[in-house]
């Protein structure tokens, strides 16, 4: 069903807090300023430095935002229609007044079961049991508690999108 | 055969002077007589000489009759030697009376019915969890049930096991030694009880809570007058209510805690990421490159012009320094941005915490409050800020009765709403800035306060989520204000309603108290 010729790095963030969108986008935007790269090269010739500097392999993610569960489903469905499905969705749990995250996951997986999802919540009382009861243990779900670290987001994004692409090849 | 013959109950037709004109088929059947036995007779004579009580009630009822159906539940008519107990209804049509006679029972049947009815009532009385008693004149006990006997401690104050007969006919106020009901006894003794002045009180006795009611009984049939006492044990109900209240309180606290975790959690996330970005920015800073460049310059201090002019490294170094300046500049811009955004987030965290502190202080006394005074004070508090934004306050106050509420909370709500109204009028496009405050009563007599602004109104899609926790459209908002207001109003037996003006000029927030 997917267009397998390209490596899918499309991510959707579903969260009612705008700053979380900014945070994730900031973390995943690891592109290095070309000016800095030029300086790195110059340092190589000038000082003979071989050290550092950018351990992060820049990955070019395409990141979209939805602020309510309903919008999240709509966007995910539209993306599939355009043959540009999301590999990974970061999903908040509580998004008043609309659907909560678990409901949204149920609805998305009912239509697009291949989507990898990371539940991302700031609540301590997140009903984890409820998650298992309602969506089962699927092998496509991770849980991440806010506040999160940048490295968690980077590794999760890289691993989960890679996983999606491997699954799509088979 | 007249229409009346078709009725399943007996009827007599009387003339203006209560002389019987005709008897229906059913009447003749019931009383086993023919027309001649009744036609031409005075209606009252049918009641027999010994039924004076029925007669006097009948006379009284007929003389005061105006219209409609006159209903006497129990009269006794006499035919031959037999008493018939029946229900009599009288209706006047033009100059004639129609007498409907139903539920006719002969003496024996009547006694049986009475016994059955008595048994039913006795069993209902005794099964009842409520304590019930009927007192006659001078507070003498006529009837009582088991629960009443227990509550009044008839048995415990007397050594002998008392049976019902020993209690019946005694003066309740002398015979019960449960001191908890002294007030009731006083009330009964003072003879204050009347149809318009019945007794009702919640009494606490030995950790138990009772609802005590006494009211005069009027039983028209026997002309009996007495007092009915009903006592209900509310202890369990009260405990449940306390528990419910406690639970509601915990739920509220959990909600507040969850709210804080959510609001602050999200913000700390931003601060955390900002810090990491800043750290990365400093770690990878090209400042160290500048350091190396100046080291290289220093090392070549003695042959500076030669180094710069001919040495390939010297030429590259100039280019490097030119480049690095720009990069260092952009590094510092990034750092500044991150610090700025972290500061903003920390400020919002501070505000959320302040909001919580207000919440903590808001747990105040419920009192009868002059709403108008509180509204005026709240406006006064906000006045400076409103004037600064050139907002005109208009008021329309109607006098209303004091409302039971928590002063602090009402002030908090009003200030919140006034601030919102002010924010709605901030736009420079807004020419005339007016906030209208109205106090009044609805048609159903519910007191209300309305705060209306003439701003752009609230987008329809936001109307239903405006009270949701964490919802805000303000760049520096935390979405806690209206949520708090709505909750606080509910706690105070009121409601907070939002609507746009029908001509789409501004929004109205209404505080209304329907559960007074």
XYZ file of C-alpha atoms in Angstrom:
686
model
C 0.000 0.000 0.000
C 2.931 2.281 0.471
C 5.204 3.886 -1.949
C 8.314 1.948 -1.028
C 10.771 3.669 -3.280
C 11.591 6.320 -0.687
C 12.566 6.169 2.957
C 9.599 7.451 4.958
C 10.616 9.969 7.621
C 7.191 11.582 7.970
C 6.127 12.265 11.545
C 2.841 13.599 12.959
C 2.623 15.211 16.380
C -0.819 15.094 18.048
C -0.735 17.215 21.194
C -2.894 20.059 22.488
C 0.111 21.958 23.823
C 1.811 24.024 21.116
C 5.164 24.205 22.937
C 5.518 20.416 22.772
C 5.326 20.652 18.982
C 8.083 23.266 19.054
C 10.203 21.140 21.363
C 10.014 18.010 19.269
C 10.602 19.901 16.042
C 13.605 21.644 17.553
C 15.079 18.377 18.760
C 14.617 16.572 15.463
C 15.950 19.405 13.369
C 19.598 18.364 13.568
C 20.705 19.964 10.367
C 24.079 21.673 10.756
C 24.515 25.197 9.528
C 26.599 25.084 6.284
C 28.700 27.966 7.641
C 29.700 25.786 10.575
C 30.632 22.942 8.231
C 32.841 25.329 6.245
C 34.530 26.422 9.475
C 35.046 22.751 10.415
C 36.881 22.194 7.123
C 39.018 25.289 7.631
C 39.919 24.148 11.132
C 41.040 20.847 9.646
C 43.593 22.605 7.431
C 44.571 25.314 9.921
C 44.848 23.409 13.175
C 44.887 19.844 11.967
C 41.940 19.118 14.204
C 40.210 15.802 13.724
C 38.069 16.117 16.801
C 34.257 16.156 17.103
C 32.111 17.918 16.196
C 28.700 16.768 15.076
C 28.047 13.246 16.193
C 24.498 13.504 15.015
C 23.800 12.237 11.567
C 21.340 14.758 10.274
C 18.096 13.098 9.303
C 15.603 15.069 7.302
C 12.245 14.561 9.024
C 9.021 16.007 7.675
C 6.988 16.904 10.742
C 3.298 17.896 10.813
C 1.161 19.114 13.705
C -2.336 18.301 14.927
C -3.700 19.805 18.123
C -6.705 17.543 18.641
C -7.252 13.801 18.254
C -9.903 14.248 15.554
C -7.538 16.383 13.467
C -4.820 13.786 13.972
C -6.994 11.054 12.462
C -8.070 13.289 9.584
C -4.481 14.189 8.753
C -3.273 10.580 9.031
C -6.042 9.422 6.656
C -5.378 12.253 4.214
C -1.681 11.376 4.225
C -2.429 7.748 3.326
C -4.691 8.908 0.508
C -1.855 10.975 -0.918
C 0.421 7.944 -0.612
C 2.460 9.787 1.968
C 1.590 7.980 5.172
C 3.115 8.943 8.474
C 5.678 6.464 9.743
C 5.417 7.695 13.312
C 2.926 9.613 15.437
C 3.729 11.264 18.752
C 0.446 11.117 20.684
C -0.561 13.071 23.767
C -2.998 11.347 26.155
C -5.215 14.175 27.371
C -6.388 16.676 24.824
C -9.577 18.316 26.095
C -12.194 18.784 24.902
C -11.830 16.207 22.117
C -10.807 12.549 21.983
C -8.122 11.417 24.353
C -4.965 9.857 22.971
C -6.058 6.259 23.503
C -9.291 6.791 21.581
C -7.345 8.487 18.813
C -4.901 5.554 18.667
C -7.794 3.105 18.423
C -9.310 5.041 15.552
C -6.018 5.463 13.708
C -5.039 1.805 14.045
C -8.506 0.737 12.914
C -7.736 2.452 9.592
C -3.948 2.408 9.378
C -2.623 -0.443 11.517
C 0.966 -0.027 10.348
C 1.484 3.341 12.030
C 4.123 3.410 14.764
C 2.935 5.419 17.750
C 4.643 6.937 20.773
C 2.373 7.944 23.648
C 3.784 11.077 25.117
C 2.204 12.212 28.372
C 2.806 14.599 31.233
C 0.292 12.917 33.506
C 1.424 10.697 36.318
C -1.934 8.964 36.427
C -1.814 7.822 32.831
C -3.972 4.737 32.766
C -1.346 2.412 31.358
C -3.464 -0.651 32.046
C -6.237 0.955 30.098
C -3.889 1.382 27.155
C -3.156 -2.343 27.097
C -6.769 -3.293 27.599
C -7.965 -1.056 24.805
C -5.304 -1.253 22.134
C -3.557 -4.497 23.109
C 0.161 -5.214 23.015
C 0.862 -4.489 19.417
C 4.597 -4.113 19.064
C 4.020 -0.693 17.549
C 3.647 1.386 20.668
C 6.076 3.118 22.980
C 5.384 5.212 26.054
C 7.376 8.312 26.824
C 6.806 10.518 29.832
C 7.147 14.256 29.764
C 9.379 15.982 30.553
C 11.531 14.099 28.060
C 15.156 14.480 27.031
C 16.230 15.455 23.554
C 18.133 12.231 23.041
C 15.015 10.184 23.829
C 13.083 11.931 21.095
C 15.942 11.642 18.584
C 16.523 7.933 19.208
C 12.824 7.097 19.268
C 12.188 9.006 16.042
C 15.092 7.363 14.266
C 14.348 3.846 15.547
C 10.618 3.924 14.996
C 10.759 5.397 11.493
C 13.438 2.865 10.558
C 11.224 0.108 11.945
C 8.299 1.365 9.872
C 10.365 1.340 6.699
C 11.708 -2.156 7.346
C 8.207 -3.440 7.942
C 7.002 -1.774 4.757
C 9.704 -3.528 2.694
C 8.538 -6.977 3.705
C -85.124 4.227 31.117
C -82.971 7.255 31.603
C -79.248 7.746 31.015
C -78.675 7.371 34.713
C -79.881 3.759 34.467
C -76.794 2.996 32.392
C -74.415 3.936 35.193
C -72.853 1.078 37.194
C -73.540 2.932 40.453
C -76.822 3.893 42.055
C -78.222 7.372 41.505
C -81.140 9.360 42.851
C -82.531 12.484 41.261
C -83.707 15.142 43.722
C -85.562 18.364 43.259
C -84.678 21.749 44.661
C -85.977 20.808 48.126
C -84.176 17.454 48.204
C -87.336 15.492 47.487
C -86.510 12.289 45.575
C -87.936 12.431 42.046
C -86.590 9.149 40.724
C -84.240 6.268 41.511
C -82.053 4.598 38.921
C -82.127 0.940 38.006
C -78.849 0.278 39.776
C -80.046 2.047 42.952
C -83.123 -0.128 43.158
C -80.984 -3.216 42.648
C -78.478 -2.313 45.366
C -81.050 -1.464 47.975
C -83.469 -4.103 46.758
C -86.449 -1.731 46.577
C -88.792 -0.245 43.982
C -89.475 3.362 43.085
C -92.265 3.712 45.629
C -89.859 3.114 48.509
C -87.974 6.311 47.745
C -89.784 8.545 45.277
C -91.495 11.441 47.003
C -89.451 11.034 50.198
C -87.198 13.667 51.737
C -83.626 12.721 50.829
C -82.370 13.332 54.402
C -84.900 10.847 55.740
C -83.068 8.074 53.961
C -80.308 8.442 56.514
C -82.410 7.297 59.410
C -82.951 9.080 62.712
C -79.818 7.708 64.355
C -77.446 8.965 61.708
C -77.418 12.485 62.939
C -73.746 12.945 62.259
C -74.085 12.049 58.601
C -77.096 14.305 58.381
C -75.529 17.362 59.862
C -72.515 16.957 57.593
C -74.841 16.578 54.641
C -76.820 19.677 55.550
C -73.654 21.637 56.034
C -72.197 20.456 52.716
C -75.368 21.197 50.788
C -75.888 24.634 52.193
C -72.340 25.683 51.361
C -72.408 24.020 47.946
C -71.353 26.225 45.060
C -70.542 23.982 42.093
C -68.706 20.838 41.079
C -68.902 17.431 42.659
C -69.556 17.246 46.395
C -67.847 14.133 47.760
C -68.598 12.558 51.149
C -66.461 9.488 51.657
C -68.602 7.789 54.298
C -72.278 8.199 54.988
C -74.719 5.727 56.480
C -78.097 5.186 54.838
C -80.792 3.118 56.430
C -83.231 0.849 54.580
C -85.414 -1.337 56.656
C -83.305 -2.467 59.543
C -80.071 -2.492 57.616
C -77.382 0.139 57.737
C -75.605 0.728 54.459
C -72.217 2.393 54.480
C -71.658 4.224 51.274
C -69.845 6.930 49.449
C -72.054 9.818 48.394
C -71.387 12.328 45.656
C -73.751 15.165 44.876
C -73.946 17.220 41.765
C -76.316 20.093 41.078
C -77.592 20.377 37.550
C -79.838 23.381 37.008
C -82.561 23.032 39.665
C -82.038 19.358 40.271
C -79.592 17.345 42.335
C -78.102 14.067 41.255
C -76.926 11.859 44.119
C -74.370 9.180 43.167
C -74.164 6.365 45.686
C -71.244 3.949 45.425
C -69.019 1.600 47.471
C -72.116 0.375 49.258
C -71.438 -2.063 52.081
C -73.908 -3.656 54.497
C -73.044 -3.585 58.188
C -71.264 -6.970 58.283
C -69.351 -6.423 55.076
C -68.409 -3.035 56.312
C -66.892 -4.378 59.524
C -64.902 -6.929 57.589
C -63.591 -4.290 55.221
C -62.696 -2.120 58.151
C -60.766 -4.935 59.813
C -58.834 -5.700 56.635
C -58.032 -2.046 56.178
C -56.923 -1.794 59.800
C -54.665 -4.837 59.397
C -53.100 -3.361 56.278
C -52.358 -0.107 58.025
C -50.994 -1.780 61.130
C -48.642 -3.892 59.077
C -47.494 -0.873 57.049
C -46.935 1.065 60.251
C -44.883 -1.660 61.848
C -42.844 -2.443 58.750
C -41.929 1.196 58.415
C -38.363 2.207 59.247
C -39.669 5.613 60.190
C -41.048 6.038 63.660
C -44.732 6.961 63.407
C -47.242 7.825 66.109
C -50.673 9.378 66.311
C -51.579 11.398 69.383
C -55.078 12.348 70.433
C -56.041 15.247 72.622
C -53.691 16.009 75.518
C -50.850 14.240 73.718
C -52.292 10.823 74.545
C -50.796 8.078 72.416
C -53.415 6.581 70.096
C -51.255 4.633 67.686
C -47.546 4.008 67.345
C -45.250 1.590 65.574
C -42.243 -0.473 66.674
C -39.712 2.051 65.425
C -41.406 4.763 67.447
C -41.342 2.657 70.584
C -37.611 2.053 70.108
C -36.711 5.650 69.445
C -38.752 6.920 72.402
C -37.079 4.313 74.627
C -40.408 3.264 76.121
C -38.995 -0.066 77.020
C -35.615 0.858 78.338
C -36.880 3.295 80.965
C -39.251 0.818 82.522
C -38.106 -2.419 84.020
C -41.156 -4.325 82.968
C -41.426 -5.360 79.379
C -44.161 -3.127 78.175
C -46.848 -4.238 75.812
C -48.723 -1.960 73.526
C -51.717 -1.608 75.835
C -49.569 -0.211 78.623
C -48.449 2.585 76.344
C -51.657 3.428 74.513
C -53.553 6.252 76.124
C -50.512 7.606 77.975
C -49.237 11.129 77.604
C -46.248 10.842 75.287
C -44.399 13.732 76.888
C -44.608 12.053 80.297
C -43.946 8.556 79.172
C -40.887 8.876 76.976
C -37.623 9.543 78.670
C -35.589 10.218 75.607
C -34.418 13.712 76.504
C -33.415 14.332 72.878
C -37.013 15.107 72.000
C -37.689 17.650 74.724
C -38.091 20.396 72.168
C -40.770 18.436 70.356
C -42.527 17.744 73.660
C -42.452 21.416 74.578
C -43.910 22.273 71.221
C -46.717 19.744 71.689
C -47.393 20.873 75.250
C -47.577 24.516 74.279
C -50.370 23.690 71.891
C -48.678 25.658 69.140
C -49.356 23.035 66.530
C -51.742 24.097 63.792
C -52.199 23.361 60.119
C -50.068 26.375 59.307
C -47.589 25.848 62.100
C -46.307 22.299 61.940
C -43.143 21.196 63.691
C -40.055 20.198 61.743
C -36.540 19.874 63.062
C -33.306 17.948 62.623
C -32.285 16.596 66.037
C -28.953 15.077 66.944
C -29.068 12.509 69.745
C -26.058 10.410 70.734
C -24.303 10.778 67.375
C -27.495 9.871 65.545
C -29.390 12.373 63.434
C -33.170 12.445 63.218
C -35.620 14.355 61.123
C -38.582 15.026 63.415
C -41.936 16.188 62.072
C -45.242 16.745 63.803
C -48.378 17.998 62.145
C -52.068 18.100 62.994
C -54.188 15.284 61.655
C -57.630 16.059 60.420
C -59.804 13.053 59.752
C -63.137 14.432 58.562
C -65.070 11.179 58.770
C -64.918 10.821 62.507
C -64.344 14.422 63.324
C -61.171 13.189 64.981
C -58.412 15.683 65.535
C -54.977 14.687 66.610
C -51.288 14.929 65.896
C -49.139 12.791 63.690
C -45.455 12.425 64.543
C -42.968 11.019 62.060
C -39.326 10.555 62.978
C -36.798 9.454 60.383
C -33.268 8.317 61.198
C -30.967 10.253 58.877
C -27.676 9.063 60.367
C -26.703 6.704 57.554
C -27.804 9.184 54.929
C -25.741 11.913 56.564
C -22.687 9.720 56.697
C -23.097 8.889 53.033
C -23.410 12.534 52.215
C -20.282 13.354 54.194
C -18.460 10.584 52.379
C -19.699 11.831 49.040
C -18.579 15.335 49.881
C -15.183 14.060 50.943
C -14.874 12.041 47.751
C -15.880 15.020 45.682
C -13.249 17.014 47.495
C -10.557 14.414 46.794
C -11.628 14.239 43.184
C -11.303 17.987 43.006
C -7.856 17.876 44.535
C -6.786 15.132 42.166
C -8.024 17.192 39.284
C -6.088 20.195 40.477
C -2.963 18.096 41.002
C -3.328 16.507 37.576
C -3.850 19.934 36.109
C -0.684 21.242 37.661
C 1.309 18.249 36.549
C -0.010 18.714 33.051
C 0.549 22.457 32.863
C 3.900 22.537 34.591
C 5.028 19.248 33.083
C 4.618 20.586 29.574
C 6.369 23.822 30.448
C 9.283 22.120 32.175
C 9.630 20.015 29.080
C 10.183 23.184 27.087
C 12.671 24.505 29.629
C 14.495 21.197 29.583
C 14.777 21.110 25.814
C 15.789 24.771 25.798
C 18.570 24.032 28.239
C 19.790 21.109 26.192
C 19.834 23.260 23.078
C 21.759 25.901 24.964
C 24.229 23.356 26.284
C 24.752 21.928 22.810
C 25.225 25.430 21.471
C 27.905 26.162 24.070
C 29.605 22.790 23.705
C 29.899 23.117 19.971
C 30.689 26.795 20.138
C 33.268 28.030 17.703
C 34.767 30.102 20.511
C 37.435 27.410 20.894
C 38.297 27.881 17.225
C 38.784 31.588 17.811
C 41.053 30.707 20.702
C 43.206 28.531 18.432
C 43.269 31.226 15.798
C 44.576 33.831 18.255
C 47.130 31.261 19.519
C 48.363 30.881 15.968
C 48.563 34.651 15.544
C 50.511 34.968 18.785
C 52.920 32.242 17.686
C 53.620 34.181 14.525
C 53.756 37.566 16.234
C 57.330 38.227 15.129
C 56.692 37.486 11.466
C 53.160 38.741 11.290
C 53.230 40.475 7.924
C 55.142 37.650 6.304
C 52.806 35.084 7.855
C 49.715 36.826 6.668
C 51.032 37.697 3.254
C 52.830 34.539 2.196
C 52.079 31.646 4.500
C 49.032 29.714 3.125
C 47.942 29.186 6.715
C 48.080 32.916 7.330
C 45.813 33.600 4.366
C 43.406 30.881 5.477
C 43.444 32.277 8.998
C 42.189 35.693 7.839
C 39.360 34.001 5.966
C 38.641 31.848 9.075
C 38.404 34.866 11.384
C 36.055 36.654 8.981
C 33.830 33.566 8.836
C 33.885 32.817 12.526
C 32.587 36.241 13.494
C 29.303 35.586 11.748
C 28.951 32.146 13.246
C 29.709 33.371 16.758
C 27.104 36.055 16.269
C 24.463 33.546 15.244
C 25.447 31.295 18.151
C 24.805 34.145 20.539
C 21.453 34.907 18.892
C 20.395 31.280 19.341
C 21.510 31.295 22.972
C 19.657 34.518 23.622
C 16.479 33.142 22.057
C 16.644 29.990 24.116
C 17.201 31.895 27.349
C 14.311 34.231 26.503
C 11.920 31.400 25.814
C 12.982 29.578 28.983
C 12.352 32.711 30.998
C 8.872 33.064 29.522
C 8.078 29.472 30.393
C 9.377 29.890 33.932
C 7.146 32.937 34.304
C 4.097 30.958 33.250
C 5.065 28.228 35.727
C 5.189 30.921 38.364
C 1.703 32.075 37.382
C 0.297 28.576 37.506
C 1.693 28.249 41.014
C 0.187 31.593 41.980
C -3.129 30.358 40.601
C -2.841 27.354 42.890
C -2.088 29.546 45.860
C -5.229 31.564 45.154
C -7.092 28.316 44.971
C -5.707 27.280 48.334
C -6.784 30.565 49.938
C -10.196 30.420 48.296
C -11.487 27.815 50.726
C -13.469 30.247 52.721
C -16.565 30.857 54.657
C -19.970 30.508 53.038
C -22.008 33.538 54.009
C -24.904 35.641 52.835
C -23.220 38.135 50.597
C -24.400 41.425 49.168
C -23.517 40.666 45.555
C -23.694 44.292 44.503
C -21.048 45.276 47.028
C -18.681 42.546 45.898
C -19.211 43.492 42.262
C -18.454 47.130 43.025
C -15.303 46.181 44.931
C -14.107 43.935 42.131
C -14.637 46.676 39.564
C -12.715 49.031 41.827
C -9.781 46.614 41.992
C -9.689 46.404 38.190
C -10.456 50.081 37.599
C -6.878 51.296 37.111
C -6.130 48.605 34.611
C -9.407 49.219 32.752
C -8.758 52.941 32.577
C -5.258 52.394 31.283
C -6.797 50.574 28.342
C -9.402 53.328 27.961
C -12.219 50.948 28.709
C -15.510 52.406 29.867
C -17.396 50.506 32.568
C -21.186 50.739 32.438
C -23.345 49.328 35.191
C -26.983 48.404 35.549
C -27.676 47.210 39.068
C -31.049 45.954 40.301
C -31.412 45.241 43.992
C -31.310 41.533 44.764
C -31.398 39.560 48.003
C -28.090 38.451 49.508
C -26.766 35.187 48.047
C -25.063 32.393 50.005
C -21.549 32.046 48.641
C -17.858 32.402 49.331
C -16.866 36.031 49.050
C -13.256 35.369 48.080
C -14.252 33.059 45.289
C -16.763 35.518 43.880
C -14.116 38.270 43.871
C -11.700 35.903 42.170
C -14.267 34.993 39.501
C -15.280 38.605 38.852
C -11.674 39.777 38.509
C -10.949 36.909 36.171
C -13.955 37.803 34.001
C -13.155 41.522 34.026
C -9.582 40.752 32.989
C -10.879 38.573 30.163
C -13.238 41.332 29.042
C -10.346 43.787 29.102
C -8.172 41.431 27.043
C -10.994 41.052 24.531
C -10.929 44.825 23.969
C -7.142 45.209 23.720
C -6.964 45.169 19.937
C -6.036 48.547 18.436
C -8.846 48.076 15.890
C -11.323 48.268 18.758
C -12.626 51.828 18.713
C -15.245 52.022 21.431
C -14.330 49.894 24.437
C -17.217 49.143 26.780
C -17.667 46.596 29.529
C -21.239 46.333 30.785
C -21.901 44.852 34.231
C -25.511 43.924 35.067
C -26.982 42.615 38.307
C -30.543 41.367 38.369
C -33.047 38.569 38.710
C -34.392 36.239 36.039
C -38.101 35.676 35.518
C -37.787 32.679 37.845
C -36.242 34.906 40.501
C -32.698 33.547 40.107
C -30.088 36.207 40.891
C -27.473 36.789 38.187
C -24.462 38.947 37.323
C -23.642 39.526 33.647
C -20.356 40.849 32.288
C -20.563 41.849 28.648
C -17.836 43.314 26.448
C -18.289 44.820 23.008
C -15.217 43.102 21.611
C -15.055 40.657 18.728
C -16.785 37.848 20.688
C -15.616 34.302 21.042
C -15.138 32.201 17.924
C -17.985 29.664 17.778
C -15.550 26.756 17.686
C -14.115 27.893 21.022
C -17.437 28.428 22.807
C -17.809 24.864 24.027
C -14.213 24.389 25.132
C -13.645 27.732 26.755
C -14.050 26.268 30.249
C -11.864 23.246 29.526
C -8.813 22.840 31.654
C -5.725 24.247 30.013
C -7.628 25.948 27.243
C -6.319 29.392 26.406
C -6.003 31.663 23.426
C -3.679 34.073 25.187
C 0.001 33.834 24.331
C 0.932 34.000 27.991
C -2.136 32.216 29.368
C -2.201 28.943 31.205
C -5.871 28.133 30.618
C -6.600 27.834 34.275
C -8.699 30.939 34.903
C -12.068 30.146 33.357
C -11.766 26.535 34.381
C -11.380 27.694 37.970
C -14.276 30.143 37.640
C -16.652 27.534 36.265
C -15.732 25.077 39.020
C -15.991 27.705 41.740
C -19.466 28.734 40.551
C -20.646 25.126 40.569
C -19.282 24.722 44.100
C -21.289 27.745 45.184
C -24.518 26.371 43.769
C -24.325 28.506 40.677
C -23.384 28.270 37.062
C -21.110 30.164 34.694
C -22.493 30.559 31.201
C -20.838 32.071 28.155
C -22.559 33.297 25.026
C -21.947 35.689 22.201
C -24.248 38.642 21.695
C -26.844 37.834 19.104
C -25.609 40.730 16.936
C -22.104 39.221 17.273
C -20.746 42.226 19.101
C -18.892 40.827 22.054
C -19.258 38.071 24.592
C -21.349 37.772 27.746
C -20.379 35.770 30.802
C -23.289 35.131 33.166
C -23.011 34.068 36.784
C -26.347 32.642 37.833
C -27.477 31.011 41.068
C -30.291 28.535 40.565
C -29.833 26.427 43.703
C -30.381 28.803 46.530
